């Protein structure tokens, strides 16, 4: 009788152990499926939301720089400073995925960016060089280090906010360049160079970094009314985002009913864009200004 009781007790113990092992296996399987499918999807969504936040931050940076440029144009002695927080890391999910992605914030780290301007006045088949200058405006960039969502670069250069992803770039906010076809005999082109000064800085972080902008100067570089009107204008850019600039310049010319290639031409290369306005039967009223903004980076 005792042996029968011991047998049933033994069977019960084995059954309990087997049930526990099965439940543990089921839990491990569910956890593995959860980690393999659900958490990566949630993390990718959270990192995408962080990219949206960074775009908002860079949009605010552009807006502040534009405000400082305007203040300097109204008062040359103005030294207003404005700060913009940049959310460097994100994508964290409480409990299940608390780790954050990080990002790299840089100021004037891209030596490739350059703008060259050449203007001609053609009279009696003679080309007279009226303006020929080169500028290195500088830039501010954020590059993400995501774990799940595709990495993106947000660049502020010459007043534009550009998003770059997988070697493709798109201009999200326009620069201070305008083309107006005011009549059949007059093209007006306004270009404000946004020069970012300050030491070269590269910071990797997953916290919040502060970019402090200070308006330093605003100078009129060229004015056709004071100098001389042009019949040909070439704006050349060495940039890491040629497709974004080429599309913007092409769209700007098309929107003013300029004909390609008789009125304008856009030449895009691997790291450059050349935009040419050829006004054979009209004048180009060209205005070139340069706003200087100092950029410093600190940590909250």
PDB file of C-alpha atoms in Angstrom:
ATOM      1  CA  UNK A   1       0.000   0.000   0.000  1.00  0.00           C
ATOM      2  CA  UNK A   2       2.798   2.377   0.888  1.00  0.00           C
ATOM      3  CA  UNK A   3       4.535   1.588  -2.362  1.00  0.00           C
ATOM      4  CA  UNK A   4       1.382   2.508  -4.289  1.00  0.00           C
ATOM      5  CA  UNK A   5       1.172   5.854  -2.470  1.00  0.00           C
ATOM      6  CA  UNK A   6       4.828   6.514  -3.161  1.00  0.00           C
ATOM      7  CA  UNK A   7       4.247   5.673  -6.817  1.00  0.00           C
ATOM      8  CA  UNK A   8       1.432   8.199  -7.125  1.00  0.00           C
ATOM      9  CA  UNK A   9       3.463  10.814  -5.248  1.00  0.00           C
ATOM     10  CA  UNK A  10       6.341  10.184  -7.616  1.00  0.00           C
ATOM     11  CA  UNK A  11       4.033  10.461 -10.622  1.00  0.00           C
ATOM     12  CA  UNK A  12       2.616  13.719  -9.250  1.00  0.00           C
ATOM     13  CA  UNK A  13       6.088  15.172  -8.717  1.00  0.00           C
ATOM     14  CA  UNK A  14       7.194  14.213 -12.209  1.00  0.00           C
ATOM     15  CA  UNK A  15       4.007  15.665 -13.641  1.00  0.00           C
ATOM     16  CA  UNK A  16       4.639  18.948 -11.790  1.00  0.00           C
ATOM     17  CA  UNK A  17       8.212  19.116 -13.049  1.00  0.00           C
ATOM     18  CA  UNK A  18       7.118  18.351 -16.616  1.00  0.00           C
ATOM     19  CA  UNK A  19       4.402  21.011 -16.433  1.00  0.00           C
ATOM     20  CA  UNK A  20       6.890  23.539 -15.127  1.00  0.00           C
ATOM     21  CA  UNK A  21       9.383  22.705 -17.881  1.00  0.00           C
ATOM     22  CA  UNK A  22       6.656  22.984 -20.526  1.00  0.00           C
ATOM     23  CA  UNK A  23       5.475  26.324 -19.139  1.00  0.00           C
ATOM     24  CA  UNK A  24       9.051  27.566 -18.967  1.00  0.00           C
ATOM     25  CA  UNK A  25       9.615  26.498 -22.564  1.00  0.00           C
ATOM     26  CA  UNK A  26       6.412  28.224 -23.632  1.00  0.00           C
ATOM     27  CA  UNK A  27       7.450  31.388 -21.797  1.00  0.00           C
ATOM     28  CA  UNK A  28      10.899  31.354 -23.412  1.00  0.00           C
ATOM     29  CA  UNK A  29       9.317  30.821 -26.841  1.00  0.00           C
ATOM     30  CA  UNK A  30       6.844  33.667 -26.353  1.00  0.00           C
ATOM     31  CA  UNK A  31       9.635  35.910 -25.068  1.00  0.00           C
ATOM     32  CA  UNK A  32      11.817  35.036 -28.062  1.00  0.00           C
ATOM     33  CA  UNK A  33       8.990  35.804 -30.493  1.00  0.00           C
ATOM     34  CA  UNK A  34       8.285  39.031 -28.602  1.00  0.00           C
ATOM     35  CA  UNK A  35      11.938  40.099 -28.767  1.00  0.00           C
ATOM     36  CA  UNK A  36      12.337  39.071 -32.397  1.00  0.00           C
ATOM     37  CA  UNK A  37       9.210  40.678 -33.830  1.00  0.00           C
ATOM     38  CA  UNK A  38       7.452  43.156 -31.571  1.00  0.00           C
ATOM     39  CA  UNK A  39      10.296  44.991 -29.807  1.00  0.00           C
ATOM     40  CA  UNK A  40      12.229  45.787 -33.046  1.00  0.00           C
ATOM     41  CA  UNK A  41       9.036  47.162 -34.594  1.00  0.00           C
ATOM     42  CA  UNK A  42       8.303  49.282 -31.535  1.00  0.00           C
ATOM     43  CA  UNK A  43      11.912  50.483 -31.368  1.00  0.00           C
ATOM     44  CA  UNK A  44      11.866  51.407 -35.062  1.00  0.00           C
ATOM     45  CA  UNK A  45       8.667  53.412 -34.543  1.00  0.00           C
ATOM     46  CA  UNK A  46      10.185  55.140 -31.508  1.00  0.00           C
ATOM     47  CA  UNK A  47      13.371  56.005 -33.424  1.00  0.00           C
ATOM     48  CA  UNK A  48      11.305  57.349 -36.325  1.00  0.00           C
ATOM     49  CA  UNK A  49       9.461  59.580 -33.853  1.00  0.00           C
ATOM     50  CA  UNK A  50      12.849  60.793 -32.630  1.00  0.00           C
ATOM     51  CA  UNK A  51      13.864  61.645 -36.218  1.00  0.00           C
ATOM     52  CA  UNK A  52      10.704  63.759 -36.454  1.00  0.00           C
ATOM     53  CA  UNK A  53      11.771  65.529 -33.252  1.00  0.00           C
ATOM     54  CA  UNK A  54      15.244  66.235 -34.673  1.00  0.00           C
ATOM     55  CA  UNK A  55      13.693  67.657 -37.842  1.00  0.00           C
ATOM     56  CA  UNK A  56      11.594  69.982 -35.679  1.00  0.00           C
ATOM     57  CA  UNK A  57      14.753  71.034 -33.815  1.00  0.00           C
ATOM     58  CA  UNK A  58      16.605  71.772 -37.059  1.00  0.00           C
ATOM     59  CA  UNK A  59      13.584  73.698 -38.337  1.00  0.00           C
ATOM     60  CA  UNK A  60      13.735  75.837 -35.213  1.00  0.00           C
ATOM     61  CA  UNK A  61      17.464  76.332 -35.789  1.00  0.00           C
ATOM     62  CA  UNK A  62      16.774  77.664 -39.292  1.00  0.00           C
ATOM     63  CA  UNK A  63      14.003  79.931 -38.010  1.00  0.00           C
ATOM     64  CA  UNK A  64      16.308  81.370 -35.327  1.00  0.00           C
ATOM     65  CA  UNK A  65      19.123  81.918 -37.854  1.00  0.00           C
ATOM     66  CA  UNK A  66      16.693  83.723 -40.180  1.00  0.00           C
ATOM     67  CA  UNK A  67      15.581  85.936 -37.296  1.00  0.00           C
ATOM     68  CA  UNK A  68      19.187  86.806 -36.446  1.00  0.00           C
ATOM     69  CA  UNK A  69      19.901  87.595 -40.096  1.00  0.00           C
ATOM     70  CA  UNK A  70      16.922  89.938 -40.207  1.00  0.00           C
ATOM     71  CA  UNK A  71      17.958  91.609 -36.939  1.00  0.00           C
ATOM     72  CA  UNK A  72      21.488  92.180 -38.273  1.00  0.00           C
ATOM     73  CA  UNK A  73      20.155  93.626 -41.541  1.00  0.00           C
ATOM     74  CA  UNK A  74      18.061  96.142 -39.597  1.00  0.00           C
ATOM     75  CA  UNK A  75      20.798  97.029 -37.101  1.00  0.00           C
ATOM     76  CA  UNK A  76      24.428  96.322 -37.949  1.00  0.00           C
ATOM     77  CA  UNK A  77      25.367  96.648 -34.267  1.00  0.00           C
ATOM     78  CA  UNK A  78      22.872  93.984 -33.210  1.00  0.00           C
ATOM     79  CA  UNK A  79      24.394  91.018 -31.311  1.00  0.00           C
ATOM     80  CA  UNK A  80      21.303  89.017 -30.411  1.00  0.00           C
ATOM     81  CA  UNK A  81      21.801  85.400 -29.277  1.00  0.00           C
ATOM     82  CA  UNK A  82      19.286  82.562 -29.442  1.00  0.00           C
ATOM     83  CA  UNK A  83      19.595  78.947 -28.289  1.00  0.00           C
ATOM     84  CA  UNK A  84      18.115  75.764 -29.725  1.00  0.00           C
ATOM     85  CA  UNK A  85      18.086  72.387 -27.925  1.00  0.00           C
ATOM     86  CA  UNK A  86      18.797  69.370 -30.138  1.00  0.00           C
ATOM     87  CA  UNK A  87      17.519  65.971 -28.976  1.00  0.00           C
ATOM     88  CA  UNK A  88      20.500  63.762 -29.738  1.00  0.00           C
ATOM     89  CA  UNK A  89      19.107  60.368 -28.726  1.00  0.00           C
ATOM     90  CA  UNK A  90      15.746  58.668 -28.544  1.00  0.00           C
ATOM     91  CA  UNK A  91      13.876  55.521 -29.411  1.00  0.00           C
ATOM     92  CA  UNK A  92      13.761  54.275 -25.827  1.00  0.00           C
ATOM     93  CA  UNK A  93      10.753  52.274 -24.600  1.00  0.00           C
ATOM     94  CA  UNK A  94      10.182  51.949 -20.835  1.00  0.00           C
ATOM     95  CA  UNK A  95      10.947  48.483 -19.376  1.00  0.00           C
ATOM     96  CA  UNK A  96      11.093  46.506 -22.642  1.00  0.00           C
ATOM     97  CA  UNK A  97      13.589  48.694 -24.517  1.00  0.00           C
ATOM     98  CA  UNK A  98      15.127  51.399 -22.310  1.00  0.00           C
ATOM     99  CA  UNK A  99      18.315  51.903 -24.358  1.00  0.00           C
ATOM    100  CA  UNK A 100      18.547  55.093 -26.425  1.00  0.00           C
ATOM    101  CA  UNK A 101      19.941  55.684 -29.868  1.00  0.00           C
ATOM    102  CA  UNK A 102      22.577  58.404 -30.210  1.00  0.00           C
ATOM    103  CA  UNK A 103      23.529  61.065 -32.710  1.00  0.00           C
ATOM    104  CA  UNK A 104      26.465  63.151 -33.913  1.00  0.00           C
ATOM    105  CA  UNK A 105      26.144  66.937 -33.953  1.00  0.00           C
ATOM    106  CA  UNK A 106      28.761  68.865 -35.910  1.00  0.00           C
ATOM    107  CA  UNK A 107      29.491  72.491 -36.714  1.00  0.00           C
ATOM    108  CA  UNK A 108      31.657  73.375 -39.724  1.00  0.00           C
ATOM    109  CA  UNK A 109      32.773  69.757 -40.129  1.00  0.00           C
ATOM    110  CA  UNK A 110      32.116  69.643 -43.895  1.00  0.00           C
ATOM    111  CA  UNK A 111      34.918  71.436 -45.737  1.00  0.00           C
ATOM    112  CA  UNK A 112      33.341  70.472 -49.064  1.00  0.00           C
ATOM    113  CA  UNK A 113      30.607  73.121 -48.971  1.00  0.00           C
ATOM    114  CA  UNK A 114      31.503  76.140 -51.098  1.00  0.00           C
ATOM    115  CA  UNK A 115      29.547  78.659 -53.179  1.00  0.00           C
ATOM    116  CA  UNK A 116      31.108  80.434 -56.153  1.00  0.00           C
ATOM    117  CA  UNK A 117      29.395  83.251 -58.036  1.00  0.00           C
ATOM    118  CA  UNK A 118      30.263  84.660 -61.428  1.00  0.00           C
ATOM    119  CA  UNK A 119      28.341  87.365 -63.263  1.00  0.00           C
ATOM    120  CA  UNK A 120      28.874  88.635 -66.797  1.00  0.00           C
ATOM    121  CA  UNK A 121      27.576  91.538 -68.802  1.00  0.00           C
ATOM    122  CA  UNK A 122      27.627  90.862 -72.512  1.00  0.00           C
ATOM    123  CA  UNK A 123      27.614  93.948 -74.704  1.00  0.00           C
ATOM    124  CA  UNK A 124      28.525  94.037 -78.379  1.00  0.00           C
ATOM    125  CA  UNK A 125      29.650  90.385 -78.220  1.00  0.00           C
ATOM    126  CA  UNK A 126      32.107  91.241 -75.428  1.00  0.00           C
ATOM    127  CA  UNK A 127      31.908  89.436 -72.074  1.00  0.00           C
ATOM    128  CA  UNK A 128      32.667  91.757 -69.187  1.00  0.00           C
ATOM    129  CA  UNK A 129      33.262  90.034 -65.831  1.00  0.00           C
ATOM    130  CA  UNK A 130      31.243  92.008 -63.294  1.00  0.00           C
ATOM    131  CA  UNK A 131      31.406  89.759 -60.224  1.00  0.00           C
ATOM    132  CA  UNK A 132      33.525  86.722 -59.336  1.00  0.00           C
ATOM    133  CA  UNK A 133      33.689  85.544 -55.719  1.00  0.00           C
ATOM    134  CA  UNK A 134      33.840  82.335 -53.683  1.00  0.00           C
ATOM    135  CA  UNK A 135      32.470  81.740 -50.189  1.00  0.00           C
ATOM    136  CA  UNK A 136      32.686  78.979 -47.577  1.00  0.00           C
ATOM    137  CA  UNK A 137      29.428  79.426 -45.636  1.00  0.00           C
ATOM    138  CA  UNK A 138      29.867  76.543 -43.180  1.00  0.00           C
ATOM    139  CA  UNK A 139      27.091  74.291 -41.910  1.00  0.00           C
ATOM    140  CA  UNK A 140      25.486  72.500 -38.976  1.00  0.00           C
ATOM    141  CA  UNK A 141      24.675  68.787 -39.210  1.00  0.00           C
ATOM    142  CA  UNK A 142      23.028  66.064 -37.157  1.00  0.00           C
ATOM    143  CA  UNK A 143      23.674  62.404 -38.071  1.00  0.00           C
ATOM    144  CA  UNK A 144      21.727  59.649 -36.323  1.00  0.00           C
ATOM    145  CA  UNK A 145      23.093  56.358 -34.981  1.00  0.00           C
ATOM    146  CA  UNK A 146      19.881  54.345 -34.963  1.00  0.00           C
ATOM    147  CA  UNK A 147      19.655  50.690 -34.078  1.00  0.00           C
ATOM    148  CA  UNK A 148      16.444  49.859 -35.946  1.00  0.00           C
ATOM    149  CA  UNK A 149      15.198  52.772 -38.083  1.00  0.00           C
ATOM    150  CA  UNK A 150      17.135  53.896 -41.146  1.00  0.00           C
ATOM    151  CA  UNK A 151      19.832  56.473 -40.332  1.00  0.00           C
ATOM    152  CA  UNK A 152      19.269  60.052 -41.455  1.00  0.00           C
ATOM    153  CA  UNK A 153      21.340  63.230 -41.717  1.00  0.00           C
ATOM    154  CA  UNK A 154      19.805  66.655 -41.145  1.00  0.00           C
ATOM    155  CA  UNK A 155      21.959  69.427 -42.579  1.00  0.00           C
ATOM    156  CA  UNK A 156      21.612  73.189 -42.302  1.00  0.00           C
ATOM    157  CA  UNK A 157      23.580  74.887 -45.055  1.00  0.00           C
ATOM    158  CA  UNK A 158      23.096  78.323 -46.557  1.00  0.00           C
ATOM    159  CA  UNK A 159      19.668  78.739 -45.008  1.00  0.00           C
ATOM    160  CA  UNK A 160      18.299  75.381 -46.178  1.00  0.00           C
ATOM    161  CA  UNK A 161      17.381  72.313 -44.125  1.00  0.00           C
ATOM    162  CA  UNK A 162      18.235  69.135 -46.029  1.00  0.00           C
ATOM    163  CA  UNK A 163      17.414  65.538 -45.069  1.00  0.00           C
ATOM    164  CA  UNK A 164      19.729  62.855 -46.420  1.00  0.00           C
ATOM    165  CA  UNK A 165      18.987  59.140 -46.300  1.00  0.00           C
ATOM    166  CA  UNK A 166      20.754  56.278 -48.072  1.00  0.00           C
ATOM    167  CA  UNK A 167      22.671  58.613 -50.397  1.00  0.00           C
ATOM    168  CA  UNK A 168      19.495  60.468 -51.367  1.00  0.00           C
ATOM    169  CA  UNK A 169      18.815  64.017 -50.231  1.00  0.00           C
ATOM    170  CA  UNK A 170      15.725  66.199 -50.108  1.00  0.00           C
ATOM    171  CA  UNK A 171      15.398  69.889 -49.311  1.00  0.00           C
ATOM    172  CA  UNK A 172      12.777  70.195 -46.569  1.00  0.00           C
ATOM    173  CA  UNK A 173      13.091  73.938 -45.937  1.00  0.00           C
ATOM    174  CA  UNK A 174      14.091  76.425 -48.622  1.00  0.00           C
ATOM    175  CA  UNK A 175      17.235  78.597 -48.554  1.00  0.00           C
ATOM    176  CA  UNK A 176      17.365  82.369 -48.943  1.00  0.00           C
ATOM    177  CA  UNK A 177      17.477  82.263 -52.744  1.00  0.00           C
ATOM    178  CA  UNK A 178      14.697  83.673 -54.891  1.00  0.00           C
ATOM    179  CA  UNK A 179      14.238  84.034 -58.639  1.00  0.00           C
ATOM    180  CA  UNK A 180      11.529  86.352 -59.973  1.00  0.00           C
ATOM    181  CA  UNK A 181      10.659  86.761 -63.636  1.00  0.00           C
ATOM    182  CA  UNK A 182       9.348  90.289 -63.243  1.00  0.00           C
ATOM    183  CA  UNK A 183       8.845  90.967 -66.947  1.00  0.00           C
ATOM    184  CA  UNK A 184       9.986  89.747 -70.304  1.00  0.00           C
ATOM    185  CA  UNK A 185      13.153  91.810 -69.999  1.00  0.00           C
ATOM    186  CA  UNK A 186      14.057  91.568 -66.298  1.00  0.00           C
ATOM    187  CA  UNK A 187      14.993  88.712 -63.976  1.00  0.00           C
ATOM    188  CA  UNK A 188      15.467  89.480 -60.300  1.00  0.00           C
ATOM    189  CA  UNK A 189      17.690  87.154 -58.293  1.00  0.00           C
ATOM    190  CA  UNK A 190      18.143  87.595 -54.542  1.00  0.00           C
ATOM    191  CA  UNK A 191      20.689  85.469 -52.703  1.00  0.00           C
ATOM    192  CA  UNK A 192      21.517  85.746 -49.016  1.00  0.00           C
ATOM    193  CA  UNK A 193      24.566  83.760 -47.975  1.00  0.00           C
ATOM    194  CA  UNK A 194      24.166  82.351 -44.458  1.00  0.00           C
ATOM    195  CA  UNK A 195      27.719  82.126 -43.149  1.00  0.00           C
ATOM    196  CA  UNK A 196      28.130  79.947 -40.054  1.00  0.00           C
ATOM    197  CA  UNK A 197      31.247  80.884 -38.101  1.00  0.00           C
ATOM    198  CA  UNK A 198      32.703  79.273 -34.999  1.00  0.00           C
ATOM    199  CA  UNK A 199      35.135  76.505 -34.147  1.00  0.00           C
ATOM    200  CA  UNK A 200      34.847  73.082 -35.729  1.00  0.00           C
ATOM    201  CA  UNK A 201      32.911  70.907 -33.262  1.00  0.00           C
ATOM    202  CA  UNK A 202      31.865  67.236 -33.383  1.00  0.00           C
ATOM    203  CA  UNK A 203      29.850  65.831 -30.464  1.00  0.00           C
ATOM    204  CA  UNK A 204      28.385  62.338 -30.026  1.00  0.00           C
ATOM    205  CA  UNK A 205      25.641  62.090 -27.419  1.00  0.00           C
ATOM    206  CA  UNK A 206      22.258  60.601 -26.552  1.00  0.00           C
ATOM    207  CA  UNK A 207      21.186  63.500 -24.346  1.00  0.00           C
ATOM    208  CA  UNK A 208      20.314  67.071 -25.279  1.00  0.00           C
ATOM    209  CA  UNK A 209      22.832  69.459 -26.807  1.00  0.00           C
ATOM    210  CA  UNK A 210      22.340  73.205 -27.053  1.00  0.00           C
ATOM    211  CA  UNK A 211      23.283  75.188 -30.151  1.00  0.00           C
ATOM    212  CA  UNK A 212      23.763  78.869 -29.385  1.00  0.00           C
ATOM    213  CA  UNK A 213      23.490  81.212 -32.370  1.00  0.00           C
ATOM    214  CA  UNK A 214      24.650  84.831 -32.309  1.00  0.00           C
ATOM    215  CA  UNK A 215      24.053  87.279 -35.133  1.00  0.00           C
ATOM    216  CA  UNK A 216      27.351  88.965 -35.990  1.00  0.00           C
ATOM    217  CA  UNK A 217      27.091  90.795 -39.267  1.00  0.00           C
ATOM    218  CA  UNK A 218      25.079  91.517 -42.402  1.00  0.00           C
ATOM    219  CA  UNK A 219      26.788  92.883 -45.521  1.00  0.00           C
ATOM    220  CA  UNK A 220      25.566  93.810 -48.975  1.00  0.00           C
ATOM    221  CA  UNK A 221      28.067  92.082 -51.266  1.00  0.00           C
ATOM    222  CA  UNK A 222      26.618  93.034 -54.652  1.00  0.00           C
ATOM    223  CA  UNK A 223      23.714  95.107 -55.931  1.00  0.00           C
ATOM    224  CA  UNK A 224      22.999  95.429 -59.645  1.00  0.00           C
ATOM    225  CA  UNK A 225      21.301  98.768 -59.037  1.00  0.00           C
ATOM    226  CA  UNK A 226      24.498 100.187 -57.530  1.00  0.00           C
ATOM    227  CA  UNK A 227      26.964  98.136 -59.557  1.00  0.00           C
ATOM    228  CA  UNK A 228      25.935  96.825 -62.960  1.00  0.00           C
ATOM    229  CA  UNK A 229      23.203  94.574 -64.308  1.00  0.00           C
ATOM    230  CA  UNK A 230      24.110  91.136 -65.625  1.00  0.00           C
ATOM    231  CA  UNK A 231      23.191  89.134 -68.683  1.00  0.00           C
ATOM    232  CA  UNK A 232      24.649  85.869 -67.376  1.00  0.00           C
ATOM    233  CA  UNK A 233      24.819  84.560 -63.809  1.00  0.00           C
ATOM    234  CA  UNK A 234      26.434  81.323 -62.641  1.00  0.00           C
ATOM    235  CA  UNK A 235      26.076  79.963 -59.108  1.00  0.00           C
ATOM    236  CA  UNK A 236      28.307  76.947 -58.432  1.00  0.00           C
ATOM    237  CA  UNK A 237      28.053  74.837 -55.286  1.00  0.00           C
ATOM    238  CA  UNK A 238      30.326  72.140 -53.942  1.00  0.00           C
ATOM    239  CA  UNK A 239      28.046  70.229 -51.597  1.00  0.00           C
ATOM    240  CA  UNK A 240      27.423  66.794 -50.124  1.00  0.00           C
ATOM    241  CA  UNK A 241      23.767  67.096 -51.191  1.00  0.00           C
ATOM    242  CA  UNK A 242      23.803  67.987 -54.917  1.00  0.00           C
ATOM    243  CA  UNK A 243      20.454  66.370 -55.760  1.00  0.00           C
ATOM    244  CA  UNK A 244      18.597  68.479 -53.176  1.00  0.00           C
ATOM    245  CA  UNK A 245      20.114  71.726 -54.449  1.00  0.00           C
ATOM    246  CA  UNK A 246      19.687  70.798 -58.117  1.00  0.00           C
ATOM    247  CA  UNK A 247      15.995  70.033 -57.652  1.00  0.00           C
ATOM    248  CA  UNK A 248      15.384  73.253 -55.738  1.00  0.00           C
ATOM    249  CA  UNK A 249      17.129  75.442 -58.331  1.00  0.00           C
ATOM    250  CA  UNK A 250      15.442  73.647 -61.223  1.00  0.00           C
ATOM    251  CA  UNK A 251      11.995  73.966 -59.618  1.00  0.00           C
ATOM    252  CA  UNK A 252      12.618  77.652 -58.824  1.00  0.00           C
ATOM    253  CA  UNK A 253      13.459  78.432 -62.452  1.00  0.00           C
ATOM    254  CA  UNK A 254      10.525  76.414 -63.802  1.00  0.00           C
ATOM    255  CA  UNK A 255       8.081  78.151 -61.473  1.00  0.00           C
ATOM    256  CA  UNK A 256       9.027  81.476 -63.111  1.00  0.00           C
ATOM    257  CA  UNK A 257       8.360  80.109 -66.622  1.00  0.00           C
ATOM    258  CA  UNK A 258      12.024  80.022 -67.566  1.00  0.00           C
ATOM    259  CA  UNK A 259      12.819  77.644 -70.413  1.00  0.00           C
ATOM    260  CA  UNK A 260      15.431  74.903 -70.140  1.00  0.00           C
ATOM    261  CA  UNK A 261      18.110  75.076 -71.522  1.00  0.00           C
ATOM    262  CA  UNK A 262      17.743  78.403 -73.338  1.00  0.00           C
ATOM    263  CA  UNK A 263      17.077  80.507 -70.206  1.00  0.00           C
ATOM    264  CA  UNK A 264      18.774  78.380 -67.561  1.00  0.00           C
ATOM    265  CA  UNK A 265      20.777  75.221 -67.049  1.00  0.00           C
ATOM    266  CA  UNK A 266      21.425  72.943 -64.063  1.00  0.00           C
ATOM    267  CA  UNK A 267      24.476  70.682 -64.110  1.00  0.00           C
ATOM    268  CA  UNK A 268      24.565  68.129 -61.283  1.00  0.00           C
ATOM    269  CA  UNK A 269      27.579  66.004 -60.381  1.00  0.00           C
ATOM    270  CA  UNK A 270      28.598  63.705 -57.556  1.00  0.00           C
ATOM    271  CA  UNK A 271      29.509  66.580 -55.243  1.00  0.00           C
ATOM    272  CA  UNK A 272      28.568  69.746 -57.116  1.00  0.00           C
ATOM    273  CA  UNK A 273      25.759  71.729 -58.728  1.00  0.00           C
ATOM    274  CA  UNK A 274      26.199  74.474 -61.325  1.00  0.00           C
ATOM    275  CA  UNK A 275      23.216  76.743 -61.941  1.00  0.00           C
ATOM    276  CA  UNK A 276      23.414  79.101 -64.899  1.00  0.00           C
ATOM    277  CA  UNK A 277      21.011  81.864 -65.905  1.00  0.00           C
ATOM    278  CA  UNK A 278      21.562  83.001 -69.473  1.00  0.00           C
ATOM    279  CA  UNK A 279      19.476  86.057 -70.192  1.00  0.00           C
ATOM    280  CA  UNK A 280      20.347  86.878 -73.791  1.00  0.00           C
ATOM    281  CA  UNK A 281      17.435  89.259 -74.331  1.00  0.00           C
ATOM    282  CA  UNK A 282      16.955  90.584 -70.780  1.00  0.00           C
ATOM    283  CA  UNK A 283      18.864  91.865 -67.764  1.00  0.00           C
ATOM    284  CA  UNK A 284      19.469  90.101 -64.464  1.00  0.00           C
ATOM    285  CA  UNK A 285      18.960  92.285 -61.414  1.00  0.00           C
ATOM    286  CA  UNK A 286      21.204  90.460 -58.935  1.00  0.00           C
ATOM    287  CA  UNK A 287      21.343  91.196 -55.208  1.00  0.00           C
ATOM    288  CA  UNK A 288      23.853  89.341 -53.031  1.00  0.00           C
ATOM    289  CA  UNK A 289      23.935  89.706 -49.246  1.00  0.00           C
ATOM    290  CA  UNK A 290      25.911  87.861 -46.593  1.00  0.00           C
ATOM    291  CA  UNK A 291      24.643  87.249 -43.063  1.00  0.00           C
ATOM    292  CA  UNK A 292      27.161  85.986 -40.512  1.00  0.00           C
ATOM    293  CA  UNK A 293      25.953  83.876 -37.587  1.00  0.00           C
ATOM    294  CA  UNK A 294      28.250  82.444 -34.927  1.00  0.00           C
ATOM    295  CA  UNK A 295      27.414  78.892 -33.728  1.00  0.00           C
ATOM    296  CA  UNK A 296      28.501  77.358 -30.415  1.00  0.00           C
ATOM    297  CA  UNK A 297      27.566  73.959 -28.980  1.00  0.00           C
ATOM    298  CA  UNK A 298      27.115  73.083 -25.301  1.00  0.00           C
ATOM    299  CA  UNK A 299      25.409  70.493 -23.093  1.00  0.00           C
ATOM    300  CA  UNK A 300      22.319  70.986 -20.927  1.00  0.00           C
TER     301      UNK A 300
END
